[in-house]
């Protein structure tokens, strides 16, 4: 295990990621499958978290791949259509925030998602505290103060402080976030 050449392992994973990206920039659940918005958003989020951890870990090829992916997501109807879920928009903004320095948001796309986020405090009300916290973070990052405070109030009210367990939320006990 300790004799593994980590750089060749990373290169192999990067090559696999490159091979799995569709020509339009999206990712699918399976090789050769249809574009999938949730998987594409998740891939962008993972790349972004690595970038945030250490910029040197994301080489120019991976940045180009992320650029192509953001360009795809920035026009994905599953995010921007009137019937698109508020939660998909929140996931998109959560992942997209890592890449604004390299690929600024198209302002029309940002406005559409921000408008959709006006309902985020209602849409997150039935979700676990962990998912509601994601909506709270996104609202904070993208200037939706009223919705952010409504979600934070809910999180504050539901928090349980226990001397043995610390602070937790009952709604998270049966969830995987």
PDB file of C-alpha atoms in Angstrom:
ATOM      1  CA  UNK A   1       0.000   0.000   0.000  1.00  0.00           C
ATOM      2  CA  UNK A   2       2.705   2.514   0.928  1.00  0.00           C
ATOM      3  CA  UNK A   3       4.779   1.786  -2.169  1.00  0.00           C
ATOM      4  CA  UNK A   4       2.113   3.139  -4.516  1.00  0.00           C
ATOM      5  CA  UNK A   5       3.200   5.816  -6.949  1.00  0.00           C
ATOM      6  CA  UNK A   6       0.569   8.384  -5.992  1.00  0.00           C
ATOM      7  CA  UNK A   7       1.251  10.645  -8.982  1.00  0.00           C
ATOM      8  CA  UNK A   8       0.547   7.859 -11.481  1.00  0.00           C
ATOM      9  CA  UNK A   9      -2.613   6.989  -9.530  1.00  0.00           C
ATOM     10  CA  UNK A  10      -3.777  10.602  -9.755  1.00  0.00           C
ATOM     11  CA  UNK A  11      -2.947  10.711 -13.470  1.00  0.00           C
ATOM     12  CA  UNK A  12      -4.949   7.537 -14.066  1.00  0.00           C
ATOM     13  CA  UNK A  13      -7.969   8.970 -12.223  1.00  0.00           C
ATOM     14  CA  UNK A  14      -7.704  12.254 -14.131  1.00  0.00           C
ATOM     15  CA  UNK A  15      -7.599  10.371 -17.423  1.00  0.00           C
ATOM     16  CA  UNK A  16     -10.663   8.355 -16.447  1.00  0.00           C
ATOM     17  CA  UNK A  17     -12.514  11.585 -15.558  1.00  0.00           C
ATOM     18  CA  UNK A  18     -11.511  13.159 -18.906  1.00  0.00           C
ATOM     19  CA  UNK A  19     -12.683  10.064 -20.786  1.00  0.00           C
ATOM     20  CA  UNK A  20     -16.048  10.135 -19.003  1.00  0.00           C
ATOM     21  CA  UNK A  21     -16.839  13.768 -19.733  1.00  0.00           C
ATOM     22  CA  UNK A  22     -19.259  14.124 -22.637  1.00  0.00           C
ATOM     23  CA  UNK A  23     -18.478  16.402 -25.572  1.00  0.00           C
ATOM     24  CA  UNK A  24     -21.025  18.924 -24.263  1.00  0.00           C
ATOM     25  CA  UNK A  25     -19.186  19.109 -20.909  1.00  0.00           C
ATOM     26  CA  UNK A  26     -21.642  17.033 -18.857  1.00  0.00           C
ATOM     27  CA  UNK A  27     -21.214  13.766 -17.012  1.00  0.00           C
ATOM     28  CA  UNK A  28     -23.512  10.748 -16.999  1.00  0.00           C
ATOM     29  CA  UNK A  29     -24.217   8.110 -14.375  1.00  0.00           C
ATOM     30  CA  UNK A  30     -22.622   5.448 -16.600  1.00  0.00           C
ATOM     31  CA  UNK A  31     -20.163   5.364 -19.510  1.00  0.00           C
ATOM     32  CA  UNK A  32     -21.922   6.460 -22.657  1.00  0.00           C
ATOM     33  CA  UNK A  33     -25.102   7.382 -20.776  1.00  0.00           C
ATOM     34  CA  UNK A  34     -27.224  10.487 -21.022  1.00  0.00           C
ATOM     35  CA  UNK A  35     -26.125  13.729 -19.404  1.00  0.00           C
ATOM     36  CA  UNK A  36     -27.176  13.862 -15.772  1.00  0.00           C
ATOM     37  CA  UNK A  37     -27.507  17.204 -14.025  1.00  0.00           C
ATOM     38  CA  UNK A  38     -27.056  15.871 -10.493  1.00  0.00           C
ATOM     39  CA  UNK A  39     -23.902  13.926 -11.356  1.00  0.00           C
ATOM     40  CA  UNK A  40     -22.534  16.886 -13.320  1.00  0.00           C
ATOM     41  CA  UNK A  41     -23.151  19.231 -10.380  1.00  0.00           C
ATOM     42  CA  UNK A  42     -21.554  16.755  -7.979  1.00  0.00           C
ATOM     43  CA  UNK A  43     -18.468  16.430 -10.185  1.00  0.00           C
ATOM     44  CA  UNK A  44     -18.128  20.223 -10.281  1.00  0.00           C
ATOM     45  CA  UNK A  45     -18.465  20.350  -6.496  1.00  0.00           C
ATOM     46  CA  UNK A  46     -15.783  17.689  -5.970  1.00  0.00           C
ATOM     47  CA  UNK A  47     -13.352  19.445  -8.334  1.00  0.00           C
ATOM     48  CA  UNK A  48     -14.100  22.692  -6.535  1.00  0.00           C
ATOM     49  CA  UNK A  49     -13.431  21.236  -3.105  1.00  0.00           C
ATOM     50  CA  UNK A  50     -10.074  19.917  -4.309  1.00  0.00           C
ATOM     51  CA  UNK A  51      -9.314  23.369  -5.758  1.00  0.00           C
ATOM     52  CA  UNK A  52     -10.271  24.979  -2.447  1.00  0.00           C
ATOM     53  CA  UNK A  53      -8.095  22.506  -0.533  1.00  0.00           C
ATOM     54  CA  UNK A  54      -5.005  23.151  -2.652  1.00  0.00           C
ATOM     55  CA  UNK A  55      -4.972  24.926  -6.010  1.00  0.00           C
ATOM     56  CA  UNK A  56      -1.860  23.044  -7.084  1.00  0.00           C
ATOM     57  CA  UNK A  57      -3.839  19.786  -7.032  1.00  0.00           C
ATOM     58  CA  UNK A  58      -5.995  20.961  -9.971  1.00  0.00           C
ATOM     59  CA  UNK A  59      -3.857  21.123 -13.083  1.00  0.00           C
ATOM     60  CA  UNK A  60      -4.709  23.053 -16.254  1.00  0.00           C
ATOM     61  CA  UNK A  61      -6.342  20.015 -17.897  1.00  0.00           C
ATOM     62  CA  UNK A  62      -8.695  19.613 -14.932  1.00  0.00           C
ATOM     63  CA  UNK A  63      -9.435  23.352 -14.928  1.00  0.00           C
ATOM     64  CA  UNK A  64     -10.301  23.146 -18.629  1.00  0.00           C
ATOM     65  CA  UNK A  65     -12.567  20.205 -17.868  1.00  0.00           C
ATOM     66  CA  UNK A  66     -14.256  22.234 -15.090  1.00  0.00           C
ATOM     67  CA  UNK A  67     -14.638  25.206 -17.433  1.00  0.00           C
ATOM     68  CA  UNK A  68     -16.393  23.027 -19.993  1.00  0.00           C
ATOM     69  CA  UNK A  69     -18.582  21.596 -17.227  1.00  0.00           C
ATOM     70  CA  UNK A  70     -19.545  25.034 -15.874  1.00  0.00           C
ATOM     71  CA  UNK A  71     -20.418  26.178 -19.387  1.00  0.00           C
ATOM     72  CA  UNK A  72     -22.695  23.161 -19.729  1.00  0.00           C
ATOM     73  CA  UNK A  73     -24.351  23.663 -16.339  1.00  0.00           C
ATOM     74  CA  UNK A  74     -24.731  27.414 -16.862  1.00  0.00           C
ATOM     75  CA  UNK A  75     -27.288  26.643 -19.575  1.00  0.00           C
ATOM     76  CA  UNK A  76     -28.772  23.359 -18.315  1.00  0.00           C
ATOM     77  CA  UNK A  77     -32.606  23.532 -18.450  1.00  0.00           C
ATOM     78  CA  UNK A  78     -32.813  21.126 -15.495  1.00  0.00           C
ATOM     79  CA  UNK A  79     -31.450  24.034 -13.421  1.00  0.00           C
ATOM     80  CA  UNK A  80     -32.968  27.060 -15.176  1.00  0.00           C
ATOM     81  CA  UNK A  81     -36.377  26.062 -16.509  1.00  0.00           C
ATOM     82  CA  UNK A  82     -39.427  27.418 -14.650  1.00  0.00           C
ATOM     83  CA  UNK A  83     -40.227  23.895 -13.424  1.00  0.00           C
ATOM     84  CA  UNK A  84     -36.692  23.209 -12.154  1.00  0.00           C
ATOM     85  CA  UNK A  85     -36.375  22.373  -8.466  1.00  0.00           C
ATOM     86  CA  UNK A  86     -35.141  25.023  -6.034  1.00  0.00           C
ATOM     87  CA  UNK A  87     -32.908  22.358  -4.490  1.00  0.00           C
ATOM     88  CA  UNK A  88     -31.174  21.639  -7.809  1.00  0.00           C
ATOM     89  CA  UNK A  89     -30.482  25.368  -8.076  1.00  0.00           C
ATOM     90  CA  UNK A  90     -29.040  25.368  -4.562  1.00  0.00           C
ATOM     91  CA  UNK A  91     -26.818  22.385  -5.362  1.00  0.00           C
ATOM     92  CA  UNK A  92     -25.681  24.126  -8.561  1.00  0.00           C
ATOM     93  CA  UNK A  93     -24.798  27.384  -6.765  1.00  0.00           C
ATOM     94  CA  UNK A  94     -23.044  25.483  -3.971  1.00  0.00           C
ATOM     95  CA  UNK A  95     -20.802  23.748  -6.532  1.00  0.00           C
ATOM     96  CA  UNK A  96     -20.484  26.687  -8.915  1.00  0.00           C
ATOM     97  CA  UNK A  97     -19.157  29.101  -6.264  1.00  0.00           C
ATOM     98  CA  UNK A  98     -15.710  27.484  -6.386  1.00  0.00           C
ATOM     99  CA  UNK A  99     -15.293  28.379 -10.060  1.00  0.00           C
ATOM    100  CA  UNK A 100     -16.441  32.000 -10.355  1.00  0.00           C
ATOM    101  CA  UNK A 101     -12.834  33.225 -10.301  1.00  0.00           C
ATOM    102  CA  UNK A 102     -12.003  31.168 -13.395  1.00  0.00           C
ATOM    103  CA  UNK A 103     -15.349  31.329 -15.154  1.00  0.00           C
ATOM    104  CA  UNK A 104     -17.627  34.181 -14.037  1.00  0.00           C
ATOM    105  CA  UNK A 105     -21.354  33.530 -13.738  1.00  0.00           C
ATOM    106  CA  UNK A 106     -23.452  34.557 -16.698  1.00  0.00           C
ATOM    107  CA  UNK A 107     -25.538  37.272 -15.024  1.00  0.00           C
ATOM    108  CA  UNK A 108     -28.818  36.138 -16.622  1.00  0.00           C
ATOM    109  CA  UNK A 109     -28.295  32.602 -15.278  1.00  0.00           C
ATOM    110  CA  UNK A 110     -27.414  33.896 -11.832  1.00  0.00           C
ATOM    111  CA  UNK A 111     -30.529  36.095 -11.715  1.00  0.00           C
ATOM    112  CA  UNK A 112     -32.753  33.164 -12.698  1.00  0.00           C
ATOM    113  CA  UNK A 113     -31.414  30.964  -9.903  1.00  0.00           C
ATOM    114  CA  UNK A 114     -31.486  33.793  -7.353  1.00  0.00           C
ATOM    115  CA  UNK A 115     -35.138  34.390  -8.222  1.00  0.00           C
ATOM    116  CA  UNK A 116     -35.854  30.700  -7.725  1.00  0.00           C
ATOM    117  CA  UNK A 117     -34.077  30.845  -4.337  1.00  0.00           C
ATOM    118  CA  UNK A 118     -36.751  33.223  -3.060  1.00  0.00           C
ATOM    119  CA  UNK A 119     -38.655  30.019  -2.170  1.00  0.00           C
ATOM    120  CA  UNK A 120     -35.674  28.261  -0.578  1.00  0.00           C
ATOM    121  CA  UNK A 121     -36.797  28.743   3.020  1.00  0.00           C
ATOM    122  CA  UNK A 122     -40.081  26.983   2.197  1.00  0.00           C
ATOM    123  CA  UNK A 123     -38.538  24.277   0.042  1.00  0.00           C
ATOM    124  CA  UNK A 124     -35.930  23.459   2.700  1.00  0.00           C
ATOM    125  CA  UNK A 125     -38.464  23.335   5.554  1.00  0.00           C
ATOM    126  CA  UNK A 126     -39.147  19.624   5.070  1.00  0.00           C
ATOM    127  CA  UNK A 127     -35.518  18.673   4.542  1.00  0.00           C
ATOM    128  CA  UNK A 128     -32.981  17.513   7.099  1.00  0.00           C
ATOM    129  CA  UNK A 129     -31.027  20.193   8.927  1.00  0.00           C
ATOM    130  CA  UNK A 130     -27.910  19.292   6.936  1.00  0.00           C
ATOM    131  CA  UNK A 131     -29.610  20.005   3.626  1.00  0.00           C
ATOM    132  CA  UNK A 132     -31.262  23.121   5.034  1.00  0.00           C
ATOM    133  CA  UNK A 133     -27.819  24.308   6.146  1.00  0.00           C
ATOM    134  CA  UNK A 134     -26.636  24.019   2.544  1.00  0.00           C
ATOM    135  CA  UNK A 135     -29.528  26.271   1.492  1.00  0.00           C
ATOM    136  CA  UNK A 136     -28.564  28.679   4.289  1.00  0.00           C
ATOM    137  CA  UNK A 137     -24.931  28.813   3.066  1.00  0.00           C
ATOM    138  CA  UNK A 138     -25.941  29.375  -0.556  1.00  0.00           C
ATOM    139  CA  UNK A 139     -28.379  32.116   0.413  1.00  0.00           C
ATOM    140  CA  UNK A 140     -25.594  33.799   2.414  1.00  0.00           C
ATOM    141  CA  UNK A 141     -23.136  33.553  -0.473  1.00  0.00           C
ATOM    142  CA  UNK A 142     -25.538  34.872  -3.080  1.00  0.00           C
ATOM    143  CA  UNK A 143     -27.145  37.734  -1.206  1.00  0.00           C
ATOM    144  CA  UNK A 144     -30.528  36.357  -0.226  1.00  0.00           C
ATOM    145  CA  UNK A 145     -30.571  37.759   3.324  1.00  0.00           C
ATOM    146  CA  UNK A 146     -34.248  37.261   4.190  1.00  0.00           C
ATOM    147  CA  UNK A 147     -34.291  33.598   3.132  1.00  0.00           C
ATOM    148  CA  UNK A 148     -30.958  33.021   4.833  1.00  0.00           C
ATOM    149  CA  UNK A 149     -32.248  34.342   8.159  1.00  0.00           C
ATOM    150  CA  UNK A 150     -35.453  32.288   7.917  1.00  0.00           C
ATOM    151  CA  UNK A 151     -33.454  29.094   7.372  1.00  0.00           C
ATOM    152  CA  UNK A 152     -30.979  29.965  10.136  1.00  0.00           C
ATOM    153  CA  UNK A 153     -33.860  30.578  12.554  1.00  0.00           C
ATOM    154  CA  UNK A 154     -35.223  27.124  11.775  1.00  0.00           C
ATOM    155  CA  UNK A 155     -31.803  25.565  12.337  1.00  0.00           C
ATOM    156  CA  UNK A 156     -31.380  27.434  15.628  1.00  0.00           C
ATOM    157  CA  UNK A 157     -34.818  26.348  16.845  1.00  0.00           C
ATOM    158  CA  UNK A 158     -34.239  22.681  15.997  1.00  0.00           C
ATOM    159  CA  UNK A 159     -30.736  22.438  17.448  1.00  0.00           C
ATOM    160  CA  UNK A 160     -30.410  20.097  20.399  1.00  0.00           C
ATOM    161  CA  UNK A 161     -27.562  20.701  22.821  1.00  0.00           C
ATOM    162  CA  UNK A 162     -26.644  17.669  24.877  1.00  0.00           C
ATOM    163  CA  UNK A 163     -23.814  17.495  27.419  1.00  0.00           C
ATOM    164  CA  UNK A 164     -22.766  14.061  26.093  1.00  0.00           C
ATOM    165  CA  UNK A 165     -23.494  14.349  22.368  1.00  0.00           C
ATOM    166  CA  UNK A 166     -22.830  18.043  21.811  1.00  0.00           C
ATOM    167  CA  UNK A 167     -25.042  19.943  19.385  1.00  0.00           C
ATOM    168  CA  UNK A 168     -27.035  18.000  16.824  1.00  0.00           C
ATOM    169  CA  UNK A 169     -30.280  18.040  14.873  1.00  0.00           C
ATOM    170  CA  UNK A 170     -32.750  15.196  15.162  1.00  0.00           C
ATOM    171  CA  UNK A 171     -33.671  15.518  11.476  1.00  0.00           C
ATOM    172  CA  UNK A 172     -30.104  14.499  10.543  1.00  0.00           C
ATOM    173  CA  UNK A 173     -30.128  11.224  12.477  1.00  0.00           C
ATOM    174  CA  UNK A 174     -31.609   9.171   9.633  1.00  0.00           C
ATOM    175  CA  UNK A 175     -30.076  11.106   6.750  1.00  0.00           C
ATOM    176  CA  UNK A 176     -26.914  10.848   4.755  1.00  0.00           C
ATOM    177  CA  UNK A 177     -25.793  14.346   3.718  1.00  0.00           C
TER     178      UNK A 177
END
